[in-house]
Coordinates of C-alpha atoms and ligand atoms in Angstrom, one line a residue:
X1 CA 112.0 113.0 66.6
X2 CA 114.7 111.3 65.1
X3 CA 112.6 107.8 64.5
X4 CA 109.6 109.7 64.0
X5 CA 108.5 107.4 60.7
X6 CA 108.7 104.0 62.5
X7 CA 107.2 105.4 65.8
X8 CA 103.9 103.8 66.3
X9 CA 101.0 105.7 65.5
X10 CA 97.9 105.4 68.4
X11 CA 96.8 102.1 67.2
X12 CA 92.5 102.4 67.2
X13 CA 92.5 99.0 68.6
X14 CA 94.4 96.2 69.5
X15 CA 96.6 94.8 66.3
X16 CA 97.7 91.5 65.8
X17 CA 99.1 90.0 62.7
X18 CA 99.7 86.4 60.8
X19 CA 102.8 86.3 59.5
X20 CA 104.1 83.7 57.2
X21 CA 107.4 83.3 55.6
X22 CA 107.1 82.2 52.0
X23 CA 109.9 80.0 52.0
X24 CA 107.8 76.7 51.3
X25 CA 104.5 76.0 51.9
X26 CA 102.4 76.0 55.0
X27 CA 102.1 72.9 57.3
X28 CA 100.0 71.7 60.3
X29 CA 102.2 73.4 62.6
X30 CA 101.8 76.6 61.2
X31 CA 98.2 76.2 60.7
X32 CA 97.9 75.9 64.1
X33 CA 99.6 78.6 65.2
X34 CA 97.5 81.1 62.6
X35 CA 94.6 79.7 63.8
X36 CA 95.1 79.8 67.7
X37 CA 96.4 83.4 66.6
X38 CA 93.3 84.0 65.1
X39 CA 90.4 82.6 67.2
X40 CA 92.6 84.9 70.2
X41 CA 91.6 87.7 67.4
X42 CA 88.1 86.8 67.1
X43 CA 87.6 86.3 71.0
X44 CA 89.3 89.6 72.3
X45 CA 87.8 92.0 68.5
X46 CA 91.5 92.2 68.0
X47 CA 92.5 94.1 64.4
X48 CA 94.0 90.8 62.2
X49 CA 96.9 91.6 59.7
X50 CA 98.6 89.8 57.0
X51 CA 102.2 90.3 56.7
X52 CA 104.2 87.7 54.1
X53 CA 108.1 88.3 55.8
X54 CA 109.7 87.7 52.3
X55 CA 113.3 88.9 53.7
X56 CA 114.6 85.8 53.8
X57 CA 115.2 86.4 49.8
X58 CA 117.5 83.9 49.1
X59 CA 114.9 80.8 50.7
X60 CA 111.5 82.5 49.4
X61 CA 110.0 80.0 46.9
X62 CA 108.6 81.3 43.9
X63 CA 104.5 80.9 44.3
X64 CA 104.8 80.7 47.9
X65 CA 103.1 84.0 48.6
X66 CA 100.0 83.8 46.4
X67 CA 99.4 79.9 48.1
X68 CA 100.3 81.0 51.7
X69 CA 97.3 83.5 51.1
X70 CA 94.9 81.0 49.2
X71 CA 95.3 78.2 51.8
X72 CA 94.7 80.3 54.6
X73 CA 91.5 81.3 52.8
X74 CA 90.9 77.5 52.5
X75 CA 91.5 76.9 56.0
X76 CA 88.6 79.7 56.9
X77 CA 90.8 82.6 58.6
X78 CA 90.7 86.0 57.1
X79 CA 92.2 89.6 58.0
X80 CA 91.0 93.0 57.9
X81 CA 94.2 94.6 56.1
X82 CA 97.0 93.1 53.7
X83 CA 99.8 95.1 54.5
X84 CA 102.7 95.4 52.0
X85 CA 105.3 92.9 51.5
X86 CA 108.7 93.6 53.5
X87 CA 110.7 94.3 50.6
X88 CA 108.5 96.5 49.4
X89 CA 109.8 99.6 50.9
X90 CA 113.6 99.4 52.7
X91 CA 113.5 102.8 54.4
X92 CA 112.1 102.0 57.7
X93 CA 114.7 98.8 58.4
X94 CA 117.3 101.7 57.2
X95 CA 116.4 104.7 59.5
X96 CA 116.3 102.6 62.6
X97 CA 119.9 101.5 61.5
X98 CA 121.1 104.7 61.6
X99 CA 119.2 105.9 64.7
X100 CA 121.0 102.3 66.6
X101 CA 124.2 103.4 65.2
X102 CA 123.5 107.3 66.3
X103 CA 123.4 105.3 69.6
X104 CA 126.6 103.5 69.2
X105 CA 125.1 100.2 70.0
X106 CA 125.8 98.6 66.3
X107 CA 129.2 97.8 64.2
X108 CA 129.5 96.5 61.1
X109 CA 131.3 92.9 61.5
X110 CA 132.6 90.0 58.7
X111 CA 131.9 86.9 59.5
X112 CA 131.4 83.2 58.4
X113 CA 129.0 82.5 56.1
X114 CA 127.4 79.9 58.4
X115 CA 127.3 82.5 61.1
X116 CA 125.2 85.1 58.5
X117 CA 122.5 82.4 57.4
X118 CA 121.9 81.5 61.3
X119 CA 121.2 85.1 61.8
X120 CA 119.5 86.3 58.8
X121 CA 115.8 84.7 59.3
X122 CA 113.8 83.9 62.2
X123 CA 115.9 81.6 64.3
X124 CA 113.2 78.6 64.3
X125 CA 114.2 75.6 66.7
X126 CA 117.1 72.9 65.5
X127 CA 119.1 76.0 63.7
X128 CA 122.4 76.4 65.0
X129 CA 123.0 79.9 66.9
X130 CA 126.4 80.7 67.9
X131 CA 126.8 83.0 70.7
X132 CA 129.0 85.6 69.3
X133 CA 130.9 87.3 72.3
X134 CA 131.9 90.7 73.4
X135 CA 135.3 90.3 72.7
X136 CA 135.1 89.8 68.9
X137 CA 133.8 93.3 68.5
X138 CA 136.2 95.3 66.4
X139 CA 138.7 97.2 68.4
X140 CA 137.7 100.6 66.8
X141 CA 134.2 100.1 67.9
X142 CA 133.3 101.8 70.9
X143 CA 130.2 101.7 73.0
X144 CA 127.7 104.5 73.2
X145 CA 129.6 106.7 70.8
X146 CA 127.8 108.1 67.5
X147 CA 128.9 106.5 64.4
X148 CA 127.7 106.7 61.1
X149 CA 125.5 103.6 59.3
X150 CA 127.5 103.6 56.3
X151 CA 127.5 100.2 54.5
X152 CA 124.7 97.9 53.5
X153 CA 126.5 95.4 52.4
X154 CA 128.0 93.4 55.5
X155 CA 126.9 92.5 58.8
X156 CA 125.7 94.6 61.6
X157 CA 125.7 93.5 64.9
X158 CA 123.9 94.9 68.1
X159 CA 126.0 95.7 71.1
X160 CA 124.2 93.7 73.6
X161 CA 124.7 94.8 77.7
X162 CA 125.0 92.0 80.4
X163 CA 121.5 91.7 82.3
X164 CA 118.2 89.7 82.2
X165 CA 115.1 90.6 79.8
X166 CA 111.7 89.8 81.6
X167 CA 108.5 89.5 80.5
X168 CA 105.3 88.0 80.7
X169 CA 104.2 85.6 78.0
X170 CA 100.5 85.1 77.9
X171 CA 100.8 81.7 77.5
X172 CA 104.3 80.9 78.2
X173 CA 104.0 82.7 81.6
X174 CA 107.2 84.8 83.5
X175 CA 110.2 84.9 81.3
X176 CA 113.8 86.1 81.6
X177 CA 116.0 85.8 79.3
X178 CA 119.8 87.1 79.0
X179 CA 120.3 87.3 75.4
X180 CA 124.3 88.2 76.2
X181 CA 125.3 84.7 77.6
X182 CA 122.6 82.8 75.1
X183 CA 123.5 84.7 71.8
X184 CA 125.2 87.7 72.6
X185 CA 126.1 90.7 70.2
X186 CA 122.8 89.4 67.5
X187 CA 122.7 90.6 63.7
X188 CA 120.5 93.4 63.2
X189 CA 121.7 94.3 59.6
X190 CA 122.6 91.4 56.9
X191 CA 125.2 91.8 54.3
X192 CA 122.6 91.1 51.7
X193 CA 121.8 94.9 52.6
X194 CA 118.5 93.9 54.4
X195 CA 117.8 94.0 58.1
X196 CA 117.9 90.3 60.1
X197 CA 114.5 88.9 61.0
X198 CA 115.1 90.6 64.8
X199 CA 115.4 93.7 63.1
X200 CA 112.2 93.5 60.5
X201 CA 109.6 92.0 62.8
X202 CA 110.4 95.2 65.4
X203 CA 110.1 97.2 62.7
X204 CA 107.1 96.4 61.4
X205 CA 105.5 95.4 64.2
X206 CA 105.8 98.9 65.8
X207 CA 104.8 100.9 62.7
X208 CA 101.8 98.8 61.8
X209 CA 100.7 98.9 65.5
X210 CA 100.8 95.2 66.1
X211 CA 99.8 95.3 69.6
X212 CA 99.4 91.2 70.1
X213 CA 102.0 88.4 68.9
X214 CA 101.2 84.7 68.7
X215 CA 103.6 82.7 67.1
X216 CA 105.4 79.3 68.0
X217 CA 107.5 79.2 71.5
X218 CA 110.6 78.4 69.4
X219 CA 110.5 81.8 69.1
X220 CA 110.6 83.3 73.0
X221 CA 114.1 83.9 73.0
X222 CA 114.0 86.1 70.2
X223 CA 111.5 87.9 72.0
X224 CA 114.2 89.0 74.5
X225 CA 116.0 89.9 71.4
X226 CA 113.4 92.0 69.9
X227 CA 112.1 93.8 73.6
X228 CA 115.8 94.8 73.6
X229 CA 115.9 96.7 70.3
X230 CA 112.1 98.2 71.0
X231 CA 113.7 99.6 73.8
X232 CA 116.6 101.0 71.8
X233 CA 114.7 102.5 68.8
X234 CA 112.2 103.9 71.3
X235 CA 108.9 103.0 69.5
X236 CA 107.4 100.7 72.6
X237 CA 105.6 99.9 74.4
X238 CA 106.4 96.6 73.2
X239 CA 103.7 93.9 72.4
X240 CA 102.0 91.3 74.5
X241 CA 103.6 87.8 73.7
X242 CA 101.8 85.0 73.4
X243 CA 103.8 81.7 72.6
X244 CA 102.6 78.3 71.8
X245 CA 104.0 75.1 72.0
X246 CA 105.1 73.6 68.2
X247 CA 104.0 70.6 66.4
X248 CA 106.4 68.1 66.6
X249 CA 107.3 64.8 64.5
X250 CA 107.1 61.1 66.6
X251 CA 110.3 61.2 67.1
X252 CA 110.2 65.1 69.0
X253 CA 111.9 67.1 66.1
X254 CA 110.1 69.9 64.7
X255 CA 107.7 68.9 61.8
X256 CA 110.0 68.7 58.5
X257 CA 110.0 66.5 55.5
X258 CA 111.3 63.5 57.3
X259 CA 108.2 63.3 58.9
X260 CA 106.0 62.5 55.9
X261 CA 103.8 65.4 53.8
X262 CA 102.3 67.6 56.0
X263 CA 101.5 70.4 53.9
X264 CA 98.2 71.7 53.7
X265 CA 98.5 71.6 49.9
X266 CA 99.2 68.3 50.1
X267 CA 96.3 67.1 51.9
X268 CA 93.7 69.5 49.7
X269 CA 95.3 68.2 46.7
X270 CA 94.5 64.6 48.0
X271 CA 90.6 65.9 48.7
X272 CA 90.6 66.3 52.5
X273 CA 88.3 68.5 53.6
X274 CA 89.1 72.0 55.5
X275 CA 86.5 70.5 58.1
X276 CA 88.8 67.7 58.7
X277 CA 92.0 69.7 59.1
X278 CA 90.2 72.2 61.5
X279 CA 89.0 69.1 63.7
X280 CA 92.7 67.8 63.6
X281 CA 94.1 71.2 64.6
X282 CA 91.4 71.5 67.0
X283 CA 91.2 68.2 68.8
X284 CA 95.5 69.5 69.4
X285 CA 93.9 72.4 71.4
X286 CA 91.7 70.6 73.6
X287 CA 88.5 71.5 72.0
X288 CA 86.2 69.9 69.4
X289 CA 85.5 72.0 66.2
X290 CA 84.9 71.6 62.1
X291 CA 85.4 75.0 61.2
X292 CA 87.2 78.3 62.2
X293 CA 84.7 80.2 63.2
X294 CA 83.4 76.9 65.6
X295 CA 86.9 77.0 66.3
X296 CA 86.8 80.2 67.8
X297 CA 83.9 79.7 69.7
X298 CA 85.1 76.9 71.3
X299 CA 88.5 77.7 72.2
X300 CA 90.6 78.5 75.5
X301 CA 93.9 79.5 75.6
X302 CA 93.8 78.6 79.5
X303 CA 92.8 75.1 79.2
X304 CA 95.2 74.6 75.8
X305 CA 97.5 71.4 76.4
X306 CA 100.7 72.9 77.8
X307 CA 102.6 69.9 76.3
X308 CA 104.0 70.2 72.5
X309 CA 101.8 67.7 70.1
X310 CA 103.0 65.0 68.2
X311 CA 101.7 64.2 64.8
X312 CA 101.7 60.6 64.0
X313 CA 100.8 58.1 61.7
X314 CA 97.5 57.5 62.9
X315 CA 96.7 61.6 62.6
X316 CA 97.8 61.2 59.1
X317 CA 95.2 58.1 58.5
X318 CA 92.4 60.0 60.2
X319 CA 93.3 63.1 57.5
X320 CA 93.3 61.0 54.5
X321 CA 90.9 58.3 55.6
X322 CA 89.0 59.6 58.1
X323 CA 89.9 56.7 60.2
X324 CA 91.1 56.2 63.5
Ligands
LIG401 N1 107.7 84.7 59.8 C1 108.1 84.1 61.0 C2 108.1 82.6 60.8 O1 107.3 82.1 60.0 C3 107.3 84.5 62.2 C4 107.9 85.5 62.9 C5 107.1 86.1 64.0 O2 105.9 85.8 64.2 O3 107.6 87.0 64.6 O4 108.8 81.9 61.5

């Protein structure tokens, strides 16, 4: 079989993974995510994997990796299996290029360089996407027909087809998605000679037999995105969804700098306590805990607030102070 490699092997049991980016240190946002993703582990005896997505090369910051790892650790989560970093072997991202272009569904395309860092990394909330249309395909590319994946070193893009993706999120509920008239033809390959985000996290996902993904619900359109090429390399079924709301600043925007510290580090360096954290991030689910394991016990996706949090002032008091 022509994707043999990449094809997912008869997972023993349902996979899921956490899967940071070390491009700068964790915050409460993400430690929210991992540990909803987590708990959902614990509660349904599903397989947990770390996978650090260090493709986005030119962002990653040196030390990142080793403190993603240790402040997880701190936070009380764990995994049965590290599994290699993404750079660590290129072939698989390679072989299903060549089997997309065997299809005649990818061309190799030059473009801004504004339009290649939007593509290149997981399309998190408040980055620009252009939609790049149909008609800005080369003219010598032609749908369906065998070509050859021949260069690493510009852009790929995926031919995508009119029509909806649908899905069911397990949070999120019914989804459809038309990935043409949101972002149409998508990179798959970056001139960097690596594949996009879409392109790795199908990948990987498929041949480390991640049956379960929770992750932020910035991310549901790139689901549609990634459904689509699972299709195309033939190494579904794809997994089950799960996307949460984010952690957001006062003022609605996605937690970032402006907002104040809130990285873990930064609160551990200060002396907060894990348990503190934990009850922050828990008292955002709904539930009342001090550790992850409490966490766990306590939790319920169904009764999660269906609203996005807010971090404010007074959650940063309570952390440092323990006052209300
Ligand atoms: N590494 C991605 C991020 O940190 C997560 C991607 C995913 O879960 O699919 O945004």
């Amino acid at each position: 079989m022509a994707c043999g490699e990449i094809a997912r092997s008869a997972p023993p049991r349902a996979t899921t993974r956490l899967a940071p980016s070390p491009t700068g240190a964790l915050h409460l946002g993400n430690a929210r995510t991992f540990l909803v993703n987590w708990a959902l582990a614990k509660q349904h005896g599903w397989r947990v994997l770390l996978r650090i997505e260090d493709l986005d090369t030119p962002r990653v910051k040196p030390g990142a990796i080793g403190q993603a790892v240790d402040i997880l650790r701190w936070l009380g989560l764990g995994w049965d299996e590290r599994v290699p970093l993404q750079s660590a072997d290129m072939e698989p991202y390679r072989m299903a290029m060549r089997r997309l272009a065997r299809q005649g569904v990818v061309y190799p395309c030059t473009l801004t360089r504004s339009q290649i860092a939007a593509a290149a990394s997981a399309p998190n909330e408040g980055q620009h996407e252009q939609r790049f249309p149909p008609e800005l395909r080369p003219g010598s590319f032609v749908f369906g027909e065998p070509a050859a994946f021949d260069r690493e070193d510009v852009n790929w893009r995926l031919a995508v087809e009119p029509g909806t993706v649908e899905f069911a999120d397990a949070f999120a509920g019914r989804q459809s998605h038309d990935v043409s008239a949101s972002v149409g033809d998508f990179v798959v390959w970056t001139a960097r000679g690596q594949p996009s985000y879409q392109l790795a996290v199908v990948v990987d996902d498929a041949r480390q037999g991640v049956t379960e993904v929770v992750r932020g619900d910035d991310l549901l359109g790139s689901a549609a995105r990634q459904i689509i090429l699972y299709r195309l390399l033939g190494v579904g079924p794809e997994p089950r969804y799960t996307h949460i709301p984010l952690v957001r600043g006062e003022d609605g925007r996605r937690l970032a700098k402006r907002h104040g510290d809130t990285r873990l580090t930064h609160f551990r360096a200060l002396g907060v306590p894990p348990e503190r954290v934990i009850g922050l991030l828990a008292s955002w689910c709904g539930v009342r805990a001090e550790t992850a394991e409490e966490f766990a016990r306590a939790f319920d996706l169904r009764t999660m607030p269906r609203d996005d949090v807010l971090y404010t002032k007074v959650h940063e008091r309570w952390l440092i102070d323990g006052e209300q």
